[in-house]
Amino acid sequence: MRKDECKSHTKQDILHFLQSRDLECGIRTLRDLPTPQNLNNTESGAKIITQAMERNNEILVVGDYDADGVCASAIISLFFKALEYQHFRLIIPHRFEDGYGVSAALLEKNAQNAAVVVSVDNGITAFCAGQWCKAKGIPFIITDHHTPTDTLPQADVIINPMLQDSTFTQKSICGAVVAWYFCAAIKQNLKANIDMGMFLEYLAIATIADVMPLTGINRILVKKGLESLRTSSNVLATLLRESFARFKKPITAENLAFDFIPLLNCAGRMESANKALELLLSPSLAHATHIYTELQNLNNKRKEIQQDILQKAQEHIIQTDDFVLSYGDSWHEGVLGIVAAKLARIYKKSAFVLSQNADVLKGSGRSYGGANLIASITPLQQYCLGLGGHSGAVGLSLESCQLWTLIEKLQETMVYEECDENETFFTLGVKSVDMELFEILESFEPFGEGNPKPTFLLENLTIQEIKPLGREGKHFEYTLADSNGMCLAGLEFLAPTRREVGQCVDIHIELMRDYYKNCIKAKILEVFVR
């Protein structure tokens, strides 16, 4: 909705709109979840695992180094621990030493004694690994959620809701949820007494981390996972409650996305994802707190490197109608995805950021405005050395001589899907911005992909006071007044320009709670000077 199309809305309008969304898709409780048998090929995979366990053979699981992959790794590790199976081994590839996913080189080093190889949150493009397993006569089970290409790897079983013949209820689930369903199938096969609800916290974190649509299966898993994090006495839940309490923050999907998930991701981005896995599997609060502090320090280093590359990327930006692209020599590969996401928000277009080493470019892309990146680039895979991902995010590599060909061709193959972000845009008066409205919104959480948080336009306000915030003065708190003299506190983070007292403005906002003062404020997304 454009600014000049807006009409004034009431709290009832907003409530009715939120009630009209079909977010549950028929899944209102955990009992409504589809069974493991509904996810194609889980039973076949479970039989292979059961047979290996009956023979006391080694089961090797290869995880992934992002937050989803680490959560998937934690789930499958805890599951086999609960089974008390001794011949289970998990490895997470090192981003800089091993590259992405399960590879032939990784298996050559680690799978000599394995009777079965299983991938979690990766594997759908593991062609060389499939060939290696085939040559060795080792069963290969792929559990993944990334979009497959037209050709599939050689594997005994592929469990992936994105497969063309998949009949699973919901295609967009994260790698941890796929791994969880696989474990549930193994549990049923073994007739084991394991409570699969013990993994809900990891499922919630992974689903939020991988920006899955918060509808249907994902919605109930995130809701129940958040409830567990708020009430459970286990190590992870206690750690997060204590950490968030220092800043008077509740455990919400949004706060996990901004304050905890980056710590899990930074381990694999900067060093080894095993540090993040160690946190998730910590046996004691003291140990977890120590690892948490280490990851916070590592995340601060990540931010410094990221900011440096962001600045360099903007200095060498290539712009087209549909996307922006930037590349440079030996840029830190661990932060390229984050930089791409920031460029996408800055330029309001999909963005790609690549690092050049010798004659090869390798990096990440992030979607904007409904672009389906994997669908856009898949027709061009002949120009790539490697490609994988989903609609919102891709990883790719190519020879540098192919770059401009890819740029030109991609302008012809960009695919867009319907984007409903604007359907959550309402116009309000200052008097409606209060705790009652905030609590209406709060009752429809978790917000995120597929259930965007409503945003609001407040018109014809006057800036009465400006207060700089933060060490560098890049954030500002405003006192804003309407024509009737009613005032509202507004916060603008990383303001692009300095505002002036007396300016008349319209503001595009989200609502946020100030937990220190227990009041509602406007988080300013955009300012339109009249």
Short mmCIF file of C-alpha atoms in Angstrom, two decimals:
data_model
loop_
_atom_site.label_atom_id
_atom_site.label_comp_id
_atom_site.label_asym_id
_atom_site.label_seq_id
_atom_site.Cartn_x
_atom_site.Cartn_y
_atom_site.Cartn_z
CA MET A 1 0.00 0.00 0.00
CA ARG A 2 1.46 3.37 -0.98
CA LYS A 3 1.39 6.22 1.47
CA ASP A 4 -1.25 8.14 -0.52
CA GLU A 5 -3.54 5.10 -0.54
CA CYS A 6 -3.69 4.70 3.23
CA LYS A 7 -6.87 5.16 5.24
CA SER A 8 -7.29 5.42 8.96
CA HIS A 9 -7.65 2.08 10.74
CA THR A 10 -9.02 1.12 14.14
CA LYS A 11 -7.79 -1.53 16.55
CA GLN A 12 -10.78 -3.64 15.50
CA ASP A 13 -9.69 -3.42 11.86
CA ILE A 14 -6.25 -4.70 12.82
CA LEU A 15 -7.68 -7.47 15.04
CA HIS A 16 -10.04 -8.64 12.29
CA PHE A 17 -7.22 -8.66 9.74
CA LEU A 18 -4.98 -10.76 11.99
CA GLN A 19 -7.83 -13.15 12.75
CA SER A 20 -8.45 -13.60 9.03
CA ARG A 21 -5.01 -15.08 8.41
CA ASP A 22 -4.98 -18.87 8.14
CA LEU A 23 -1.70 -19.40 9.97
CA GLU A 24 -2.43 -22.76 11.55
CA CYS A 25 -3.36 -24.54 8.30
CA GLY A 26 -5.28 -27.11 10.35
CA ILE A 27 -2.38 -27.73 12.76
CA ARG A 28 -3.46 -26.34 16.13
CA THR A 29 -1.68 -28.78 18.45
CA LEU A 30 1.31 -31.11 18.29
CA ARG A 31 -1.15 -33.99 17.83
CA ASP A 32 -2.17 -32.47 14.50
CA LEU A 33 1.35 -32.80 13.06
CA PRO A 34 1.76 -35.21 10.15
CA THR A 35 3.36 -38.53 11.10
CA PRO A 36 6.91 -39.50 10.02
CA GLN A 37 5.39 -41.76 7.36
CA ASN A 38 4.01 -38.66 5.61
CA LEU A 39 7.54 -37.46 4.84
CA ASN A 40 8.61 -39.48 1.82
CA ASN A 41 11.32 -42.11 2.31
CA THR A 42 11.72 -41.75 6.11
CA GLU A 43 10.71 -45.36 6.67
CA SER A 44 13.25 -46.64 4.12
CA GLY A 45 15.99 -44.61 5.80
CA ALA A 46 14.92 -45.78 9.25
CA LYS A 47 15.19 -49.44 8.19
CA ILE A 48 18.78 -48.94 7.02
CA ILE A 49 19.68 -47.33 10.37
CA THR A 50 17.91 -50.05 12.35
CA GLN A 51 19.79 -52.78 10.49
CA ALA A 52 23.11 -51.03 11.14
CA MET A 53 22.27 -50.75 14.85
CA GLU A 54 21.36 -54.43 15.07
CA ARG A 55 24.88 -55.21 13.81
CA ASN A 56 26.53 -52.59 16.08
CA ASN A 57 27.89 -50.84 12.99
CA GLU A 58 29.18 -47.27 12.92
CA ILE A 59 26.70 -44.61 11.82
CA LEU A 60 28.41 -41.44 10.59
CA VAL A 61 26.32 -38.25 10.45
CA VAL A 62 27.55 -35.16 8.62
CA GLY A 63 25.96 -31.90 9.79
CA ASP A 64 26.20 -28.31 8.62
CA TYR A 65 27.80 -25.20 10.07
CA ASP A 66 24.86 -22.76 10.19
CA ALA A 67 22.35 -22.47 13.05
CA ASP A 68 19.86 -24.82 11.39
CA GLY A 69 22.56 -27.39 10.69
CA VAL A 70 23.94 -27.16 14.22
CA CYS A 71 20.45 -27.60 15.70
CA ALA A 72 19.86 -30.60 13.40
CA SER A 73 23.20 -32.01 14.57
CA ALA A 74 22.22 -31.48 18.22
CA ILE A 75 18.89 -33.24 17.70
CA ILE A 76 20.36 -36.33 16.07
CA SER A 77 23.22 -36.47 18.62
CA LEU A 78 20.82 -36.32 21.57
CA PHE A 79 18.53 -38.84 19.91
CA PHE A 80 21.25 -41.48 19.58
CA LYS A 81 22.44 -40.67 23.09
CA ALA A 82 18.91 -41.34 24.34
CA LEU A 83 19.01 -44.67 22.48
CA GLU A 84 22.34 -45.34 24.25
CA TYR A 85 23.85 -46.35 20.94
CA GLN A 86 27.63 -46.29 21.21
CA HIS A 87 28.61 -46.53 17.54
CA PHE A 88 27.35 -43.13 16.47
CA ARG A 89 29.66 -40.36 15.26
CA LEU A 90 28.86 -36.84 14.11
CA ILE A 91 31.09 -34.40 12.26
CA ILE A 92 30.37 -30.86 11.11
CA PRO A 93 32.46 -29.72 8.13
CA HIS A 94 34.81 -26.79 8.72
CA ARG A 95 33.79 -23.99 6.37
CA PHE A 96 37.36 -23.06 5.41
CA GLU A 97 39.03 -26.49 5.53
CA ASP A 98 36.27 -28.77 4.24
CA GLY A 99 33.87 -26.50 2.37
CA TYR A 100 30.11 -26.92 2.41
CA GLY A 101 28.33 -30.17 3.15
CA VAL A 102 29.27 -33.81 2.81
CA SER A 103 32.06 -34.26 0.25
CA ALA A 104 34.17 -37.15 -1.01
CA ALA A 105 37.27 -35.62 0.59
CA LEU A 106 35.50 -35.32 3.94
CA LEU A 107 34.35 -38.93 3.77
CA GLU A 108 37.81 -40.14 2.74
CA LYS A 109 39.11 -38.67 6.01
CA ASN A 110 36.25 -39.68 8.30
CA ALA A 111 34.17 -42.54 6.91
CA GLN A 112 36.64 -45.41 6.64
CA ASN A 113 34.88 -47.34 9.42
CA ALA A 114 31.35 -46.16 8.67
CA ALA A 115 28.64 -48.63 7.73
CA VAL A 116 26.12 -45.87 6.96
CA VAL A 117 26.59 -42.18 6.09
CA VAL A 118 23.77 -39.73 6.88
CA SER A 119 23.63 -36.04 6.01
CA VAL A 120 21.54 -33.53 7.96
CA ASP A 121 20.68 -30.09 6.55
CA ASN A 122 22.84 -30.76 3.48
CA GLY A 123 23.52 -33.35 0.83
CA ILE A 124 21.03 -32.62 -1.94
CA THR A 125 23.92 -31.53 -4.19
CA ALA A 126 26.48 -34.03 -2.78
CA PHE A 127 27.20 -35.77 -6.09
CA CYS A 128 30.82 -36.65 -5.32
CA ALA A 129 29.92 -37.98 -1.88
CA GLY A 130 27.24 -40.16 -3.46
CA GLN A 131 29.75 -41.58 -5.92
CA TRP A 132 32.26 -42.21 -3.09
CA CYS A 133 29.68 -44.10 -1.00
CA LYS A 134 28.55 -46.09 -4.03
CA ALA A 135 32.13 -47.13 -4.81
CA LYS A 136 32.70 -48.19 -1.18
CA GLY A 137 29.37 -49.99 -0.90
CA ILE A 138 28.29 -47.77 2.00
CA PRO A 139 24.59 -46.82 2.22
CA PHE A 140 24.11 -43.05 1.89
CA ILE A 141 21.05 -41.36 3.40
CA ILE A 142 20.44 -37.69 2.59
CA THR A 143 18.18 -35.63 4.86
CA ASP A 144 17.92 -32.09 3.58
CA HIS A 145 15.47 -29.29 2.83
CA HIS A 146 17.33 -27.30 0.18
CA THR A 147 15.96 -27.14 -3.35
CA PRO A 148 17.22 -30.03 -5.50
CA THR A 149 18.51 -29.62 -9.04
CA ASP A 150 17.12 -31.65 -11.94
CA THR A 151 19.73 -34.35 -11.27
CA LEU A 152 19.91 -35.99 -7.83
CA PRO A 153 23.00 -37.47 -6.14
CA GLN A 154 23.47 -41.23 -5.96
CA ALA A 155 21.98 -42.11 -2.59
CA ASP A 156 20.14 -45.06 -1.13
CA VAL A 157 17.54 -42.75 0.42
CA ILE A 158 16.78 -39.05 -0.04
CA ILE A 159 14.47 -37.45 2.52
CA ASN A 160 13.62 -33.94 1.39
CA PRO A 161 10.17 -32.27 1.28
CA MET A 162 11.34 -30.23 -1.73
CA LEU A 163 11.64 -33.32 -3.96
CA GLN A 164 9.33 -33.20 -6.95
CA ASP A 165 7.42 -36.32 -5.91
CA SER A 166 7.13 -35.29 -2.24
CA THR A 167 3.61 -35.44 -0.84
CA PHE A 168 4.52 -33.94 2.54
CA THR A 169 2.03 -31.44 3.96
CA GLN A 170 4.44 -28.51 4.01
CA LYS A 171 7.45 -28.16 1.73
CA SER A 172 9.10 -25.22 3.53
CA ILE A 173 10.52 -26.79 6.67
CA CYS A 174 14.10 -26.45 7.89
CA GLY A 175 16.82 -29.08 8.00
CA ALA A 176 16.38 -29.64 11.74
CA VAL A 177 12.71 -30.50 11.29
CA VAL A 178 13.59 -33.00 8.53
CA ALA A 179 16.19 -34.57 10.83
CA TRP A 180 13.62 -34.68 13.67
CA TYR A 181 11.11 -36.50 11.48
CA PHE A 182 13.84 -38.96 10.45
CA CYS A 183 14.64 -39.63 14.10
CA ALA A 184 10.92 -40.13 14.82
CA ALA A 185 10.78 -42.76 12.07
CA ILE A 186 13.80 -44.54 13.59
CA LYS A 187 12.11 -44.39 17.01
CA GLN A 188 8.98 -46.03 15.60
CA ASN A 189 11.02 -48.69 13.84
CA LEU A 190 12.85 -49.54 17.06
CA LYS A 191 9.70 -49.14 19.19
CA ALA A 192 11.87 -46.96 21.46
CA ASN A 193 10.50 -44.98 24.39
CA ILE A 194 11.78 -41.48 23.56
CA ASP A 195 9.84 -38.24 24.00
CA MET A 196 10.32 -36.39 20.70
CA GLY A 197 9.06 -33.23 22.45
CA MET A 198 12.46 -32.92 24.12
CA PHE A 199 13.77 -31.39 20.86
CA LEU A 200 11.19 -28.60 20.49
CA GLU A 201 13.59 -25.86 21.61
CA TYR A 202 16.09 -26.77 18.89
CA LEU A 203 13.31 -26.96 16.29
CA ALA A 204 12.09 -23.47 17.21
CA ILE A 205 15.58 -21.97 17.03
CA ALA A 206 16.37 -23.67 13.71
CA THR A 207 13.05 -22.68 12.11
CA ILE A 208 13.53 -19.04 13.09
CA ALA A 209 17.19 -19.11 12.05
CA ASP A 210 16.43 -20.42 8.56
CA VAL A 211 13.58 -17.90 8.12
CA MET A 212 10.96 -20.57 7.45
CA PRO A 213 7.31 -19.43 7.05
CA LEU A 214 5.70 -19.39 10.49
CA THR A 215 2.57 -21.23 9.39
CA GLY A 216 1.29 -24.77 9.81
CA ILE A 217 3.95 -27.20 11.04
CA ASN A 218 6.53 -24.47 11.63
CA ARG A 219 4.12 -22.32 13.62
CA ILE A 220 3.20 -24.98 16.18
CA LEU A 221 6.82 -26.13 16.55
CA VAL A 222 8.03 -22.56 17.15
CA LYS A 223 5.19 -21.77 19.58
CA LYS A 224 5.81 -24.89 21.63
CA GLY A 225 9.57 -24.47 21.45
CA LEU A 226 9.33 -20.90 22.73
CA GLU A 227 7.05 -22.06 25.56
CA SER A 228 9.66 -24.66 26.54
CA LEU A 229 12.49 -22.09 26.48
CA ARG A 230 10.42 -19.84 28.78
CA THR A 231 9.59 -22.55 31.34
CA SER A 232 12.02 -25.47 31.13
CA SER A 233 14.72 -25.99 33.75
CA ASN A 234 17.21 -27.45 31.26
CA VAL A 235 20.59 -25.82 30.60
CA LEU A 236 19.79 -24.07 27.30
CA ALA A 237 16.50 -22.60 28.48
CA THR A 238 18.01 -21.41 31.76
CA LEU A 239 20.97 -19.84 29.96
CA LEU A 240 18.74 -17.92 27.56
CA ARG A 241 16.35 -16.73 30.26
CA GLU A 242 19.22 -15.45 32.40
CA SER A 243 20.93 -13.79 29.43
CA PHE A 244 17.77 -12.08 28.17
CA ALA A 245 16.73 -11.04 31.68
CA ARG A 246 19.84 -8.84 31.96
CA PHE A 247 18.33 -6.62 29.29
CA LYS A 248 14.74 -7.12 30.47
CA LYS A 249 13.91 -8.97 27.25
CA PRO A 250 11.49 -11.88 26.94
CA ILE A 251 12.23 -14.96 24.89
CA THR A 252 10.48 -14.25 21.59
CA ALA A 253 11.13 -15.28 18.00
CA GLU A 254 12.38 -11.78 17.22
CA ASN A 255 14.75 -11.62 20.19
CA LEU A 256 16.16 -15.07 19.42
CA ALA A 257 16.72 -13.98 15.82
CA PHE A 258 18.66 -10.87 16.83
CA ASP A 259 20.36 -11.83 20.09
CA PHE A 260 21.04 -15.58 20.12
CA ILE A 261 20.97 -17.10 16.65
CA PRO A 262 23.84 -14.85 15.41
CA LEU A 263 26.01 -16.44 18.11
CA LEU A 264 25.30 -19.92 16.74
CA ASN A 265 25.97 -18.78 13.19
CA CYS A 266 29.17 -16.89 13.99
CA ALA A 267 30.91 -20.06 15.22
CA GLY A 268 30.74 -21.62 11.76
CA ARG A 269 31.31 -18.31 10.00
CA MET A 270 34.49 -17.45 11.89
CA GLU A 271 35.98 -20.70 13.18
CA SER A 272 34.36 -24.09 13.82
CA ALA A 273 30.65 -24.76 14.27
CA ASN A 274 31.59 -27.33 16.92
CA LYS A 275 31.68 -24.45 19.41
CA ALA A 276 27.99 -23.73 18.75
CA LEU A 277 27.16 -27.44 19.02
CA GLU A 278 29.06 -27.56 22.31
CA LEU A 279 26.84 -24.75 23.59
CA LEU A 280 23.62 -26.54 22.59
CA LEU A 281 24.80 -29.78 24.21
CA SER A 282 26.36 -28.21 27.32
CA PRO A 283 26.01 -30.49 30.37
CA SER A 284 25.99 -27.63 32.88
CA LEU A 285 24.97 -23.98 33.11
CA ALA A 286 28.54 -22.97 34.05
CA HIS A 287 29.94 -24.62 30.93
CA ALA A 288 27.20 -23.17 28.74
CA THR A 289 27.80 -19.68 30.13
CA HIS A 290 31.52 -19.96 29.37
CA ILE A 291 30.88 -20.99 25.75
CA TYR A 292 28.21 -18.31 25.42
CA THR A 293 30.73 -15.64 26.41
CA GLU A 294 33.28 -17.00 23.93
CA LEU A 295 30.70 -16.84 21.16
CA GLN A 296 29.75 -13.27 22.08
CA ASN A 297 33.40 -12.23 21.73
CA LEU A 298 33.67 -14.09 18.43
CA ASN A 299 30.48 -12.42 17.21
CA ASN A 300 31.94 -8.99 17.96
CA LYS A 301 34.94 -9.84 15.74
CA ARG A 302 32.49 -11.00 13.05
CA LYS A 303 30.72 -7.64 13.17
CA GLU A 304 34.00 -5.75 12.65
CA ILE A 305 34.96 -7.85 9.62
CA GLN A 306 31.43 -7.65 8.25
CA GLN A 307 31.35 -3.85 8.50
CA ASP A 308 34.68 -3.58 6.68
CA ILE A 309 33.50 -5.80 3.82
CA LEU A 310 30.13 -4.01 3.64
CA GLN A 311 31.94 -0.72 3.11
CA LYS A 312 34.20 -2.24 0.43
CA ALA A 313 31.23 -3.92 -1.25
CA GLN A 314 29.38 -0.61 -1.56
CA GLU A 315 32.44 0.99 -3.13
CA HIS A 316 32.47 -1.62 -5.92
CA ILE A 317 28.75 -2.23 -6.44
CA ILE A 318 27.37 -3.50 -9.75
CA GLN A 319 23.69 -2.62 -10.18
CA THR A 320 21.04 -4.09 -12.47
CA ASP A 321 17.27 -3.61 -12.44
CA ASP A 322 16.75 -6.76 -10.37
CA PHE A 323 19.83 -7.19 -8.22
CA VAL A 324 23.14 -5.79 -7.03
CA LEU A 325 26.45 -7.66 -6.97
CA SER A 326 29.85 -6.96 -5.49
CA TYR A 327 33.09 -8.92 -5.25
CA GLY A 328 36.61 -8.47 -3.97
CA ASP A 329 39.87 -10.30 -3.40
CA SER A 330 39.96 -12.74 -0.48
CA TRP A 331 36.94 -11.35 1.36
CA HIS A 332 36.11 -13.37 4.48
CA GLU A 333 33.71 -16.02 3.20
CA GLY A 334 32.02 -16.43 6.57
CA VAL A 335 30.28 -13.05 6.46
CA LEU A 336 29.34 -12.77 2.77
CA GLY A 337 25.75 -13.90 3.33
CA ILE A 338 25.19 -11.27 6.01
CA VAL A 339 26.72 -8.55 3.83
CA ALA A 340 24.46 -9.65 0.95
CA ALA A 341 21.42 -9.37 3.23
CA LYS A 342 22.43 -5.86 4.28
CA LEU A 343 23.01 -4.78 0.67
CA ALA A 344 19.57 -6.16 -0.24
CA ARG A 345 17.96 -3.95 2.41
CA ILE A 346 20.04 -0.90 1.44
CA TYR A 347 19.40 -1.14 -2.31
CA LYS A 348 15.96 -2.80 -2.01
CA LYS A 349 17.02 -5.47 -4.51
CA SER A 350 18.35 -8.99 -4.25
CA ALA A 351 22.10 -8.97 -3.60
CA PHE A 352 25.12 -11.19 -4.27
CA VAL A 353 28.52 -10.86 -2.59
CA LEU A 354 31.47 -12.92 -3.81
CA SER A 355 35.06 -13.42 -2.74
CA GLN A 356 37.71 -13.93 -5.42
CA ASN A 357 40.57 -16.34 -4.88
CA ALA A 358 42.76 -16.95 -7.93
CA ASP A 359 40.31 -17.49 -10.80
CA VAL A 360 37.33 -18.57 -8.70
CA LEU A 361 34.52 -16.47 -7.22
CA LYS A 362 32.59 -17.90 -4.30
CA GLY A 363 29.88 -16.36 -2.16
CA SER A 364 26.24 -15.89 -1.29
CA GLY A 365 23.05 -14.28 -2.49
CA ARG A 366 20.06 -13.00 -0.52
CA SER A 367 16.58 -12.36 -1.85
CA TYR A 368 14.52 -9.17 -1.76
CA GLY A 369 11.00 -8.30 -2.89
CA GLY A 370 9.76 -11.83 -3.48
CA ALA A 371 12.64 -12.96 -5.74
CA ASN A 372 13.12 -16.74 -5.75
CA LEU A 373 16.89 -16.97 -6.05
CA ILE A 374 17.32 -20.72 -6.43
CA ALA A 375 14.66 -20.79 -9.17
CA SER A 376 16.33 -17.80 -10.82
CA ILE A 377 19.85 -19.25 -10.90
CA THR A 378 19.13 -22.95 -11.47
CA PRO A 379 18.67 -22.44 -15.26
CA LEU A 380 22.20 -20.96 -15.23
CA GLN A 381 23.93 -23.74 -13.31
CA GLN A 382 26.03 -24.51 -16.41
CA TYR A 383 27.94 -21.29 -15.67
CA CYS A 384 28.53 -22.27 -12.02
CA LEU A 385 31.02 -24.59 -10.36
CA GLY A 386 28.68 -25.05 -7.42
CA LEU A 387 25.14 -23.96 -6.53
CA GLY A 388 22.69 -24.63 -3.71
CA GLY A 389 20.13 -23.03 -1.45
CA HIS A 390 16.49 -22.05 -1.52
CA SER A 391 14.28 -19.16 -2.57
CA GLY A 392 15.62 -16.67 -0.04
CA ALA A 393 19.30 -17.55 0.06
CA VAL A 394 21.83 -19.24 -2.22
CA GLY A 395 25.49 -20.17 -2.17
CA LEU A 396 27.36 -20.31 -5.44
CA SER A 397 30.82 -20.51 -6.98
CA LEU A 398 31.99 -19.85 -10.54
CA GLU A 399 35.06 -19.15 -12.58
CA SER A 400 35.73 -15.40 -12.67
CA CYS A 401 35.59 -15.42 -16.49
CA GLN A 402 31.91 -16.42 -16.26
CA LEU A 403 30.86 -13.53 -14.00
CA TRP A 404 29.55 -11.10 -16.61
CA THR A 405 27.81 -13.87 -18.50
CA LEU A 406 26.03 -14.85 -15.28
CA ILE A 407 25.07 -11.22 -14.58
CA GLU A 408 23.62 -10.76 -18.07
CA LYS A 409 21.77 -14.07 -18.11
CA LEU A 410 20.42 -13.66 -14.58
CA GLN A 411 18.63 -10.47 -15.61
CA GLU A 412 16.63 -12.66 -18.01
CA THR A 413 15.89 -15.54 -15.62
CA MET A 414 14.86 -13.73 -12.40
CA VAL A 415 11.75 -15.33 -10.89
CA TYR A 416 9.42 -13.50 -8.51
CA GLU A 417 6.76 -14.85 -6.19
CA GLU A 418 3.83 -13.00 -4.67
CA CYS A 419 4.91 -10.92 -1.70
CA ASP A 420 2.30 -10.02 0.92
CA GLU A 421 4.37 -7.67 3.07
CA ASN A 422 2.22 -4.64 2.20
CA GLU A 423 -0.95 -6.36 3.40
CA THR A 424 0.20 -5.64 6.97
CA PHE A 425 0.44 -1.87 6.50
CA PHE A 426 -2.07 0.22 8.47
CA THR A 427 -2.59 3.90 9.21
CA LEU A 428 -3.01 4.90 12.87
CA GLY A 429 -3.48 7.95 15.04
CA VAL A 430 -1.12 8.56 17.94
CA LYS A 431 -3.90 7.83 20.47
CA SER A 432 -4.13 4.23 19.18
CA VAL A 433 -0.47 3.47 19.92
CA ASP A 434 -0.83 1.96 23.37
CA MET A 435 -0.46 -1.21 25.42
CA GLU A 436 -3.86 -2.50 24.31
CA LEU A 437 -2.81 -2.50 20.64
CA PHE A 438 0.55 -4.04 21.51
CA GLU A 439 -1.17 -6.87 23.38
CA ILE A 440 -3.46 -7.51 20.40
CA LEU A 441 -0.37 -7.92 18.22
CA GLU A 442 1.42 -9.99 20.85
CA SER A 443 -1.43 -12.53 20.90
CA PHE A 444 -0.68 -13.39 17.24
CA GLU A 445 3.03 -14.07 17.73
CA PRO A 446 5.35 -15.54 16.65
CA PHE A 447 5.80 -13.06 13.80
CA GLY A 448 8.26 -13.68 11.01
CA GLU A 449 8.38 -15.06 7.49
CA GLY A 450 4.86 -16.00 6.39
CA ASN A 451 3.36 -14.04 9.28
CA PRO A 452 4.88 -10.57 9.00
CA LYS A 453 4.53 -8.18 11.90
CA PRO A 454 2.01 -5.40 11.14
CA THR A 455 3.52 -1.99 10.49
CA PHE A 456 1.85 1.40 10.72
CA LEU A 457 1.87 4.84 9.17
CA LEU A 458 1.39 7.85 11.44
CA GLU A 459 0.87 11.10 9.56
CA ASN A 460 1.42 14.80 10.17
CA LEU A 461 3.55 14.64 13.32
CA THR A 462 5.88 17.34 14.60
CA ILE A 463 9.30 16.55 16.07
CA GLN A 464 9.34 18.29 19.45
CA GLU A 465 12.55 16.85 20.89
CA ILE A 466 15.57 14.87 19.66
CA LYS A 467 17.85 12.81 21.89
CA PRO A 468 20.94 11.01 20.45
CA LEU A 469 21.45 7.43 21.65
CA GLY A 470 24.47 5.12 21.59
CA ARG A 471 28.19 5.79 21.75
CA GLU A 472 28.46 7.01 18.17
CA GLY A 473 25.20 8.93 18.13
CA LYS A 474 23.77 7.02 15.16
CA HIS A 475 20.47 6.30 16.89
CA PHE A 476 17.88 8.85 17.99
CA GLU A 477 14.85 9.06 20.26
CA TYR A 478 12.20 11.58 19.24
CA THR A 479 9.24 13.09 21.00
CA LEU A 480 6.57 13.37 18.30
CA ALA A 481 3.28 15.24 18.65
CA ASP A 482 0.10 15.17 16.56
CA SER A 483 -2.12 18.18 15.82
CA ASN A 484 -4.01 17.63 19.08
CA GLY A 485 -0.81 17.72 21.16
CA MET A 486 -0.78 13.95 21.89
CA CYS A 487 2.81 12.75 22.13
CA LEU A 488 4.60 9.56 21.13
CA ALA A 489 8.17 8.38 21.72
CA GLY A 490 9.86 7.14 18.54
CA LEU A 491 13.23 5.40 18.13
CA GLU A 492 15.18 5.53 14.85
CA PHE A 493 18.16 3.19 14.67
CA LEU A 494 21.03 3.97 12.27
CA ALA A 495 19.30 7.14 11.10
CA PRO A 496 20.42 8.00 7.55
CA THR A 497 20.22 11.72 8.27
CA ARG A 498 19.91 14.07 11.24
CA ARG A 499 16.34 15.25 11.83
CA GLU A 500 15.46 18.71 13.12
CA VAL A 501 13.18 19.95 15.89
CA GLY A 502 10.07 21.46 14.36
CA GLN A 503 10.07 19.23 11.27
CA CYS A 504 6.67 17.92 10.18
CA VAL A 505 6.90 14.23 9.26
CA ASP A 506 5.02 11.04 8.49
CA ILE A 507 6.56 7.91 10.02
CA HIS A 508 6.40 4.22 9.11
CA ILE A 509 6.75 2.21 12.34
CA GLU A 510 6.61 -1.08 14.20
CA LEU A 511 5.47 -1.16 17.82
CA MET A 512 8.01 -2.12 20.47
CA ARG A 513 7.88 -2.43 24.23
CA ASP A 514 10.36 -0.55 26.42
CA TYR A 515 10.88 -3.18 29.11
CA TYR A 516 12.76 -0.77 31.37
CA LYS A 517 9.96 1.82 31.47
CA ASN A 518 7.14 -0.65 30.71
CA CYS A 519 5.68 1.48 27.93
CA ILE A 520 5.10 1.26 24.19
CA LYS A 521 7.30 3.12 21.71
CA ALA A 522 7.45 3.44 17.95
CA LYS A 523 10.37 1.73 16.22
CA ILE A 524 10.78 3.97 13.17
CA LEU A 525 11.35 2.17 9.87
CA GLU A 526 11.11 5.19 7.56
CA VAL A 527 10.67 8.96 7.91
CA PHE A 528 8.88 11.04 5.25
CA VAL A 529 9.55 14.77 5.71
CA ARG A 530 6.54 16.85 4.64
#
